[in-house]
Short mmCIF file of C-alpha atoms and ligand atoms in Angstrom, two decimals:
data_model
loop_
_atom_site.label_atom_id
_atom_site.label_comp_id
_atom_site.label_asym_id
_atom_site.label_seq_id
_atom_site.Cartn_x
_atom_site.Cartn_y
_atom_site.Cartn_z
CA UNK A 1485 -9.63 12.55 -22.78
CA UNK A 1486 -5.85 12.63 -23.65
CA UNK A 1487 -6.27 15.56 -26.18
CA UNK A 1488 -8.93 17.30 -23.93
CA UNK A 1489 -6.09 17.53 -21.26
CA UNK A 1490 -3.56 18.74 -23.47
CA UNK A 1491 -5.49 21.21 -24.72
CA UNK A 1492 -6.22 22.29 -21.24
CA UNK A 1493 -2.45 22.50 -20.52
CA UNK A 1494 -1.90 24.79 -23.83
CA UNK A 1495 -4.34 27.12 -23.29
CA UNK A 1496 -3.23 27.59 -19.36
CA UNK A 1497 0.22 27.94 -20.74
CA UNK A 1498 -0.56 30.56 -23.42
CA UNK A 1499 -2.21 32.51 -20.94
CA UNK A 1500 -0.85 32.20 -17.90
CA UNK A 1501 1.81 35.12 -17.58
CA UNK A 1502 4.76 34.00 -16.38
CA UNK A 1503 5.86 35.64 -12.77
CA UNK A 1504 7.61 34.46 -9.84
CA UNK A 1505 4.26 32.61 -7.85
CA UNK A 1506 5.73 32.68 -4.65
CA UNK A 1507 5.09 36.34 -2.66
CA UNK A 1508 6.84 35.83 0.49
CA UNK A 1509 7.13 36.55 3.78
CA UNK A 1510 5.33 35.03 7.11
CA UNK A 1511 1.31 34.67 7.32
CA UNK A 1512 -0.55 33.09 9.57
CA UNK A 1513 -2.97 30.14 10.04
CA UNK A 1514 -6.82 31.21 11.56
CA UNK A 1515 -7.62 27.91 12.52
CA UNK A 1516 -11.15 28.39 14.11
CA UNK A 1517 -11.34 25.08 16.03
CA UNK A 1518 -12.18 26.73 19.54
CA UNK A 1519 -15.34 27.51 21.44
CA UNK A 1520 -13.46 30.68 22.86
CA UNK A 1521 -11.93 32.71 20.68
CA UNK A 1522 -11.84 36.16 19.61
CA UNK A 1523 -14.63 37.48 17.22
CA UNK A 1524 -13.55 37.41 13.91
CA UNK A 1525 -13.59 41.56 14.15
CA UNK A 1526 -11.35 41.40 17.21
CA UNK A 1527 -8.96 38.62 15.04
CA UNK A 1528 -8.71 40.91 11.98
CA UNK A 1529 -7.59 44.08 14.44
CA UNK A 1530 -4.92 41.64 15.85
CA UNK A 1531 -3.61 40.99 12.25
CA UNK A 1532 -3.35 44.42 11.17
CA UNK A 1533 -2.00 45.69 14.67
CA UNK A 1534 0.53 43.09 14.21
CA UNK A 1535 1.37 43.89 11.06
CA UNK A 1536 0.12 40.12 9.61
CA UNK A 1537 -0.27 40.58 6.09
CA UNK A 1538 -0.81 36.86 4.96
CA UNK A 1539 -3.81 34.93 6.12
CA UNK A 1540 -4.36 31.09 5.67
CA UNK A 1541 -8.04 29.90 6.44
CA UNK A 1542 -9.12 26.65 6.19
CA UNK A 1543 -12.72 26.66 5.03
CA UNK A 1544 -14.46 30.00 3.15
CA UNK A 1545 -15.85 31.33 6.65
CA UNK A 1546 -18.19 34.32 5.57
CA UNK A 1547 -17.78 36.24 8.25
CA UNK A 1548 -14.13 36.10 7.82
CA UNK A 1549 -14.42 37.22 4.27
CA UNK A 1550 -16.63 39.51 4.90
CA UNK A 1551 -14.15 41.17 7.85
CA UNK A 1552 -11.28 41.05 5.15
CA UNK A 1553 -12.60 42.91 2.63
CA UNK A 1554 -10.47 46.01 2.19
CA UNK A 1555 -7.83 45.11 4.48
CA UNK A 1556 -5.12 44.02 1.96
CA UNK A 1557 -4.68 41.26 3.77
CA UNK A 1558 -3.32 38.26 1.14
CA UNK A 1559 -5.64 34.98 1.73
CA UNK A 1560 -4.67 31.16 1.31
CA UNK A 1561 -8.09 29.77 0.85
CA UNK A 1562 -8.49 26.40 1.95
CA UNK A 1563 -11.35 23.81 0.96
CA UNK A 1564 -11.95 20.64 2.85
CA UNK A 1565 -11.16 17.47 2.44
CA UNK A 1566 -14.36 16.51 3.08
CA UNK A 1567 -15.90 18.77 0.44
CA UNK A 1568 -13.97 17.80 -2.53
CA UNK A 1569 -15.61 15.26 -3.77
CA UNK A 1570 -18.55 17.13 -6.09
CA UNK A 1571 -15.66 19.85 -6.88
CA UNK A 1572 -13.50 16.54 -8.48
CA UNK A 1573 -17.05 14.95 -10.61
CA UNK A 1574 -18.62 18.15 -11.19
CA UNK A 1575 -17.07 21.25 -13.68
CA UNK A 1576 -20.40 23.32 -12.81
CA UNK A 1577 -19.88 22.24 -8.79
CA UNK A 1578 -16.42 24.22 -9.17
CA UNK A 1579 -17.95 27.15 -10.63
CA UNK A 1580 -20.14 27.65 -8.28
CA UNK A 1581 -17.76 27.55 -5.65
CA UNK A 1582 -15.67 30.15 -7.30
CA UNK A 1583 -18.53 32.15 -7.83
CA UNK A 1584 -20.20 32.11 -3.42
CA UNK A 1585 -16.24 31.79 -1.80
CA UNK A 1586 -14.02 34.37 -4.50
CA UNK A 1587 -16.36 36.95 -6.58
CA UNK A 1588 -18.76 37.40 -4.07
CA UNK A 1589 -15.67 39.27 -1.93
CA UNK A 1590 -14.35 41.55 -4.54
CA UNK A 1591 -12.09 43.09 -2.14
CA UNK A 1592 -10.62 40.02 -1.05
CA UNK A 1593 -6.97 39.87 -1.75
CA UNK A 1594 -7.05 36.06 -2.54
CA UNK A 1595 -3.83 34.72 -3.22
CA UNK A 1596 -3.82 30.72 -3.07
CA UNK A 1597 -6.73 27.80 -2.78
CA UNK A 1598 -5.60 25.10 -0.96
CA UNK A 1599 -7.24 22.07 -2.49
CA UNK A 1600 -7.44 19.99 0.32
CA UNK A 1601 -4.87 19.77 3.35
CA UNK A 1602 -2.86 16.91 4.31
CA UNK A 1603 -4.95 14.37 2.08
CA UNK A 1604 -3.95 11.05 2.81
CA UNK A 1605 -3.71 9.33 -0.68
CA UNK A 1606 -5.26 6.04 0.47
CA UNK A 1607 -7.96 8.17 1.96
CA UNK A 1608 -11.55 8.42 0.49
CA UNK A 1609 -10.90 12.21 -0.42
CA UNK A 1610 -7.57 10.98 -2.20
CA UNK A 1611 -8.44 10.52 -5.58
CA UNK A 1612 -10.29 13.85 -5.89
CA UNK A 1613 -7.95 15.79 -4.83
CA UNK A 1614 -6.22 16.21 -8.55
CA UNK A 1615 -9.73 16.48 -10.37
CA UNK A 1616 -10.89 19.36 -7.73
CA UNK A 1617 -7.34 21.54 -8.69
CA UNK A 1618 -7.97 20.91 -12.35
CA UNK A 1619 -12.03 22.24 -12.09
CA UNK A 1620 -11.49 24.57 -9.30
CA UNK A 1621 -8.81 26.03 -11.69
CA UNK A 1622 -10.17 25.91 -14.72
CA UNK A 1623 -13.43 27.88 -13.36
CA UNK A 1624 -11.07 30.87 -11.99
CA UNK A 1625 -9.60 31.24 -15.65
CA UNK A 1626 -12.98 31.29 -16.57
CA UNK A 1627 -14.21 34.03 -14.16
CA UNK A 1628 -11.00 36.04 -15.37
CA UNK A 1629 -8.92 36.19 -11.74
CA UNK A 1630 -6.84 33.31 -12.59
CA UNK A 1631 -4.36 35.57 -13.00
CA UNK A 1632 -3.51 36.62 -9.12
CA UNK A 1633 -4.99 33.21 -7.48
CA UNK A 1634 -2.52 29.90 -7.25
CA UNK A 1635 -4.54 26.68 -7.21
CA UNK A 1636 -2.65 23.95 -5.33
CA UNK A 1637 -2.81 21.72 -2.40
CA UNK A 1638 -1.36 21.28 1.01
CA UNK A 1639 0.59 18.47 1.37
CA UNK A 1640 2.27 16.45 4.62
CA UNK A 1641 5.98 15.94 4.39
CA UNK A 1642 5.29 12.40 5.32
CA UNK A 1643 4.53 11.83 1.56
CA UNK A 1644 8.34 11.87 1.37
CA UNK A 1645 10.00 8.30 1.38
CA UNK A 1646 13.57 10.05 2.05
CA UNK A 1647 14.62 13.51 3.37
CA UNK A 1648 18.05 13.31 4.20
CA UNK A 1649 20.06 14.63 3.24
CA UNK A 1650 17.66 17.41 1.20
CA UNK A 1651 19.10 16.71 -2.48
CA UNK A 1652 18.31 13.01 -2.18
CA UNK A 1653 14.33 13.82 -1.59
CA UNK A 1654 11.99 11.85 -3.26
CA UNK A 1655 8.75 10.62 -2.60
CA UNK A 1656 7.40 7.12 -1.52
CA UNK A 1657 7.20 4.82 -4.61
CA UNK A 1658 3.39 4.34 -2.78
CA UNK A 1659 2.25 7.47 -3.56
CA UNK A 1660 3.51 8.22 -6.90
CA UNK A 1661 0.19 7.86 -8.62
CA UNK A 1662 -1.31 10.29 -6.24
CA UNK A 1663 1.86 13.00 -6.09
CA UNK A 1664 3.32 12.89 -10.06
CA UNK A 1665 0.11 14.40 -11.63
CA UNK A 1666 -0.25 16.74 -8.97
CA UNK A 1667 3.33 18.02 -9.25
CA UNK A 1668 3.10 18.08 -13.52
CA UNK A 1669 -0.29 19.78 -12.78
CA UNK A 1670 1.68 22.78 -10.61
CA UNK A 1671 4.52 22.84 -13.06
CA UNK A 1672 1.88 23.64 -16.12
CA UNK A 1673 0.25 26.18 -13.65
CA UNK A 1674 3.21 27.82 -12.14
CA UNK A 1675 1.93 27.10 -8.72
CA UNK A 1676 3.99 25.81 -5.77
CA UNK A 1677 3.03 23.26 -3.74
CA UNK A 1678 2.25 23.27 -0.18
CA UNK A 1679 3.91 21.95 2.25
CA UNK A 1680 3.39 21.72 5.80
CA UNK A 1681 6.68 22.23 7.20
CA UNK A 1682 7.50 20.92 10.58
CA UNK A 1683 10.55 20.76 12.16
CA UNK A 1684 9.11 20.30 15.70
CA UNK A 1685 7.45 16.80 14.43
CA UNK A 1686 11.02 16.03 12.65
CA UNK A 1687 12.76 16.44 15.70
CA UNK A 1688 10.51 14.52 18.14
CA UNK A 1689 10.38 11.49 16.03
CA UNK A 1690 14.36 11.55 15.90
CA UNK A 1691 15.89 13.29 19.14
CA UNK A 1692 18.60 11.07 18.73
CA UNK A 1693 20.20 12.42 15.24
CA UNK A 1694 18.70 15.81 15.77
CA UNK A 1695 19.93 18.85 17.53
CA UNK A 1696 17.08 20.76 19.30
CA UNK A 1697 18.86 24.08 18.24
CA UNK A 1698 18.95 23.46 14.66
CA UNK A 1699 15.43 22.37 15.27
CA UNK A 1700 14.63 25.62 16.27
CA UNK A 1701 16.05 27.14 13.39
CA UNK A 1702 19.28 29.34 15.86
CA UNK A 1703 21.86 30.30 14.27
CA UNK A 1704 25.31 28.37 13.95
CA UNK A 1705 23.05 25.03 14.18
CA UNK A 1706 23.97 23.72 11.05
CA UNK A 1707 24.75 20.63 9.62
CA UNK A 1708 26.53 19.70 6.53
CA UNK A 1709 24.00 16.74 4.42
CA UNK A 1710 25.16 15.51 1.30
CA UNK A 1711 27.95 17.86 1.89
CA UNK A 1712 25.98 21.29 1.51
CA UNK A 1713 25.46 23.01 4.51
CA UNK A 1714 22.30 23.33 5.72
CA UNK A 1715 21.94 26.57 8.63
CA UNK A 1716 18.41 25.09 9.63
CA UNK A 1717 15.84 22.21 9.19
CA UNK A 1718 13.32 24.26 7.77
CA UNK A 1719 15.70 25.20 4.80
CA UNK A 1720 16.28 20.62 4.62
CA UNK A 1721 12.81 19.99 5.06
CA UNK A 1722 11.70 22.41 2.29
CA UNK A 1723 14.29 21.50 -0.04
CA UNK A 1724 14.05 17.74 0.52
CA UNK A 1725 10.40 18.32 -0.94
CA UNK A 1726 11.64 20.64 -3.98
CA UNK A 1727 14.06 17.66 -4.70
CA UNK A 1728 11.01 15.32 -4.57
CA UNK A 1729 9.37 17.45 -7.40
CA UNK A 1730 12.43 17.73 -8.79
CA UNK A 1731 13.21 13.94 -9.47
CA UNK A 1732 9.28 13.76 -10.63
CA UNK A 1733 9.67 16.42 -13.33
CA UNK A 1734 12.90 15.15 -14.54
CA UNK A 1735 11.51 11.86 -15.96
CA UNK A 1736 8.60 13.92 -17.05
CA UNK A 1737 9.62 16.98 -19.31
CA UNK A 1738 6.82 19.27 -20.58
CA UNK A 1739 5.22 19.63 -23.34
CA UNK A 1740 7.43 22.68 -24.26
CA UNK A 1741 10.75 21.36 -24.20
CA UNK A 1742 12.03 25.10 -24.79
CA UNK A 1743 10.54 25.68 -21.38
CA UNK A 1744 13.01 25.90 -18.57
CA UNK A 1745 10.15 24.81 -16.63
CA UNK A 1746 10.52 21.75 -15.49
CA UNK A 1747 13.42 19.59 -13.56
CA UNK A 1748 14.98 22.17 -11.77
CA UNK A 1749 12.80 24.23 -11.56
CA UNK A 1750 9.91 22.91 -8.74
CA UNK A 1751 8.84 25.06 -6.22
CA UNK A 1752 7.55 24.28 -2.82
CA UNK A 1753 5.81 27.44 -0.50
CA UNK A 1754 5.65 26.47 3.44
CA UNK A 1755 1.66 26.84 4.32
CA UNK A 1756 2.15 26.10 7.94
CA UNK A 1757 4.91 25.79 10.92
CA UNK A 1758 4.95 26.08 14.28
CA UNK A 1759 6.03 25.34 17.67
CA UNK A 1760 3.54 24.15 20.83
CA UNK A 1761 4.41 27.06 23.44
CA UNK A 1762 3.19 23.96 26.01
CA UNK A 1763 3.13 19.92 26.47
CA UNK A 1764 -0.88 20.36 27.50
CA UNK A 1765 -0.12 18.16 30.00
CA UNK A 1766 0.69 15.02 28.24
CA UNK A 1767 3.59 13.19 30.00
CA UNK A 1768 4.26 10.33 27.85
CA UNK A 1769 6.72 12.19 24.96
CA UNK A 1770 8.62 13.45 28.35
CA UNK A 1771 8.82 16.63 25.80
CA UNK A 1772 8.47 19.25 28.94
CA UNK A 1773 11.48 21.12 28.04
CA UNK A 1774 10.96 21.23 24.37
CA UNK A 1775 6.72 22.35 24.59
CA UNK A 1776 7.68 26.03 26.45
CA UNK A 1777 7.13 28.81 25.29
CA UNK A 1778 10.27 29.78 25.11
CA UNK A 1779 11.29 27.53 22.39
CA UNK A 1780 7.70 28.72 20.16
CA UNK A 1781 9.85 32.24 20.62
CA UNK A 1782 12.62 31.44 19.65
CA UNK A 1783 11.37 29.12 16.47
CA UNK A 1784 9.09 31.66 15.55
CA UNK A 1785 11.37 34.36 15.68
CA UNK A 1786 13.59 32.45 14.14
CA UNK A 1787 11.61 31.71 11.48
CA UNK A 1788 11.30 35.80 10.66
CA UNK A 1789 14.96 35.83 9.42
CA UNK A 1790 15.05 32.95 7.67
CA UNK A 1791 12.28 33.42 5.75
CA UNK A 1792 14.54 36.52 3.90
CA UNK A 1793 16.93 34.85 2.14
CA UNK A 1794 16.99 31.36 -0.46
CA UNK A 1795 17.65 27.93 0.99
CA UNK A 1796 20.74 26.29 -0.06
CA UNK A 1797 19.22 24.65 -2.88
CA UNK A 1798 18.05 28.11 -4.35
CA UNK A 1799 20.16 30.33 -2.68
CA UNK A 1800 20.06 34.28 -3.38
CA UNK A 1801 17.66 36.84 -1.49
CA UNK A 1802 15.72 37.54 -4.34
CA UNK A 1803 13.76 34.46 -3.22
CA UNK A 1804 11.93 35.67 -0.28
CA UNK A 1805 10.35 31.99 1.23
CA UNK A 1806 6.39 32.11 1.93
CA UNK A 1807 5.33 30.49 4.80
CA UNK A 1808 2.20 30.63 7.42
CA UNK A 1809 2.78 29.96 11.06
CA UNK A 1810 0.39 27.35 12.49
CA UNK A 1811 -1.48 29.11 14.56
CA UNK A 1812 -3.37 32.41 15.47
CA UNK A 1813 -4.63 31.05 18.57
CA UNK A 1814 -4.69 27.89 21.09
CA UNK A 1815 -7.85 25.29 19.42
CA UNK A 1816 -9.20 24.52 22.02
CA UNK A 1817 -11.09 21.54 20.25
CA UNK A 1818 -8.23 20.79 18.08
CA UNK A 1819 -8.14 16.92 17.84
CA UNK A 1820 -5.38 14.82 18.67
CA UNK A 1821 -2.57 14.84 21.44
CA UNK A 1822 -3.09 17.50 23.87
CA UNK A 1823 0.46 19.72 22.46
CA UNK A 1824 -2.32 20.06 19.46
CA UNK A 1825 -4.08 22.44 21.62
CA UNK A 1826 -1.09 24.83 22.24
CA UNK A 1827 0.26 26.23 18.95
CA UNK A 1828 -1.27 29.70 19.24
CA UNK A 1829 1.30 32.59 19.09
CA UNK A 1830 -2.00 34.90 20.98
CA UNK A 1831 -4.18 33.60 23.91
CA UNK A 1832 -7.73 33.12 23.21
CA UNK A 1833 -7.87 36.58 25.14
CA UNK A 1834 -6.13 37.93 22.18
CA UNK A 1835 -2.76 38.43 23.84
CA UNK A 1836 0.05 37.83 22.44
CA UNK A 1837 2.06 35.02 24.53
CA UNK A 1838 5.20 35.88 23.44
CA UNK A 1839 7.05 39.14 21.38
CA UNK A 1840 6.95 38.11 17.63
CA UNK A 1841 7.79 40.78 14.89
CA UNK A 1842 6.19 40.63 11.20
CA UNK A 1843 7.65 42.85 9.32
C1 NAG B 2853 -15.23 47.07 -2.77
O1 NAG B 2853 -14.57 48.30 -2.51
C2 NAG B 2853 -15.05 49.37 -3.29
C3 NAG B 2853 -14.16 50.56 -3.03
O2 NAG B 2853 -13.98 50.77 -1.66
C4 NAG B 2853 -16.52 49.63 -2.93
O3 NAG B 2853 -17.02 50.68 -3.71
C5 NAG B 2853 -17.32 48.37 -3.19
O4 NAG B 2853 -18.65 48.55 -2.74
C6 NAG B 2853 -16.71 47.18 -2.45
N1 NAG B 2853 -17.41 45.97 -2.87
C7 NAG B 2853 -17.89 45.09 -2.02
C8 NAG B 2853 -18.64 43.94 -2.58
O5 NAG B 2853 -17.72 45.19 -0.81
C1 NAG B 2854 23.63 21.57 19.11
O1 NAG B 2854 24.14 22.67 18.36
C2 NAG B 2854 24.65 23.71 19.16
C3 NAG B 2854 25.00 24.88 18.24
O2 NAG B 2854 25.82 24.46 17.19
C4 NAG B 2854 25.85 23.20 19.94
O3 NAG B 2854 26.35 24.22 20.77
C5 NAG B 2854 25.40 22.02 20.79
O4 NAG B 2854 26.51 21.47 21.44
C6 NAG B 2854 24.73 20.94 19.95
N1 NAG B 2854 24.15 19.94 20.82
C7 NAG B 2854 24.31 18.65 20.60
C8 NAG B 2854 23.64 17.73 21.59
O5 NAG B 2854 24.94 18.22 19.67
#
């Protein structure tokens, strides 16, 4: 087992050609969980009209493949958490997958597979999650696109024990087992890991120690934590998890030890954010004058600029941050509190509910 692995690892390393994994710039999320939205034609027009050149989608949706062929459109792939148990037991399961959801759309510009999103460790799906990566990935290198497609997985940032302030990061001590191999598994892939990146959640769990406007990412907001000054809580949230990694990696050096690979060096990429434009009606997180519209504006415009320069862990601008914004359109039968329903940057009628510029 132990030299099967390590063989693994050399062979990805040998081959794997070193390049910066992340490819910036703001996507966004076509969650489908609505009984009125626009065709998946009528979505596609709205991405390219708009100027959206990143797509996340959570499940390999034919039609939707099918609709971006040819576009140039870069895809996050996503496979359920309820599907990756036969990926995790079975090599030939994972082949096959790459084979119906990635070769059969040549002209698919896919970019990441999301193993999994927000696993809960302690859930049933938990324990596959690292097993799926390692087959999923393995069977891309195998059908020769390994090359241009990041395996990883999409993580909650309640995974992290301590966020504040960013450089102290570090995981829960309860999830270790779960996290560590992932992280060592992205370091000897040179994939980031996903986060979900909210500061909207941050902020309504702790109105008391945090300023709405830094919340929404304005400028002149900052803070100074751990004294570095932080211009926004996406930058904290975001580096808080590349700390996490960090302290991981650290106690956990590579196999190459000439590699400059590992503490240091983690990355994170954002594969969803957002702001509820609207409360839905639910009265009990007396959150009216945070869910407007006006504040999904101003995060999500917000979010534009920041997105063009390094976070204060990693500053510089030749590190572009990736991220997705959570969502296309208002889900309709999106589960949970009723602000679930309202993330949508468009209507279900396809218009846009407030001005938002990709560039
Ligand atoms: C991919 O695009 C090429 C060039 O436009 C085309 O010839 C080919 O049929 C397309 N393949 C598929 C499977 O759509
Ligand atoms: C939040 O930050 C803004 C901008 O720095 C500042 O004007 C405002 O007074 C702060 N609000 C609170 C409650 O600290």
């Amino acid at each position: 087992m132990a030299t099967t692995a390590t063989h693994f690892i050399i062979t990805s390393l040998l081959i794997v050609i070193s390049l910066d994994f992340t490819f910036g710039g703001v996507g966004v999320c076509f969650g489908r969980l609505g009984n009125n939205l626009p065709s998946v034609q009528t979505t596609i027009a709205l991405y390219k009209k708009y100027n959206i050149r990143s797509m996340r989608l959570y499940d390999p949706h034919p039609p939707t493949l099918r609709a971006l062929a040819g576009t140039g459109i870069r895809l996050m792939l996503g496979i359920p958490n309820d599907r990756l148990r036969p990926l995790a037991n079975c090599p030939d399961a994972a082949t096959t997958w790459v084979r119906t959801n990635i070769l059969t759309y040549p002209n698919v510009t896919f970019r990441y597979i999301s193993v999994g999103n927000e696993v809960d460790p302690d859930s049933d799906p938990g324990r596959f999650v690292l097993p799926a990566m390692q087959n999923i990935y393995r069977a891309i290198r195998a059908a020769r696109v390994g090359g241009r497609i990041r395996v990883s997985t999409s993580i909650k940032t309640d995974l992290l024990e301590r966020s504040y302030p960013p450089q102290a990061g570090e995981f829960k001590c309860s999830v270790n087992w779960y996290i560590r191999p992932i992280v060592e598994f992205l370091r000897d892939t040179r994939a980031p890991l996903l986060a979900n990146v909210y500061p909207y959640f941050a902020y309504i769990n702790d109105r008391r120690n945090i300023n709405l406007s830094y919340a929404l990412l304005q400028p002149n907001s900052g803070v100074v934590a751990g004294g570095v000054y932080y211009d926004n809580l996406y930058y904290a949230i975001l580096d808080a998890v590349e700390a996490a990694m960090d302290r991981i990696l650290a106690a956990s050096p590579s196999l190459f030890s000439d590699q400059k690979q590992s503490a240091g060096s983690s990355r994170a990429a954002g594969s969803e954010t957002g702001w509820p434009s609207s409360t839905g009606g639910t009265t009990a997180l007396d959150d009216g004058d945070v869910n407007t519209v006006e504040n999904a504006r101003i995060y999500n415009n917000n979010l534009m600029r920041i997105v063009k320069s390094g976070t204060p862990r990693r500053p510089g601008r030749r590190r572009r941050l990736e991220t997705y914004i959570f969502a296309m359109f208002d889900e309709n039968l999106k589960p949970g509190p009723a602000y679930e329903r309202h993330f949508g940057i468009f209507s279900p009628d396809a218009r846009p509910k407030y001005p938002l510029r990709f560039r």
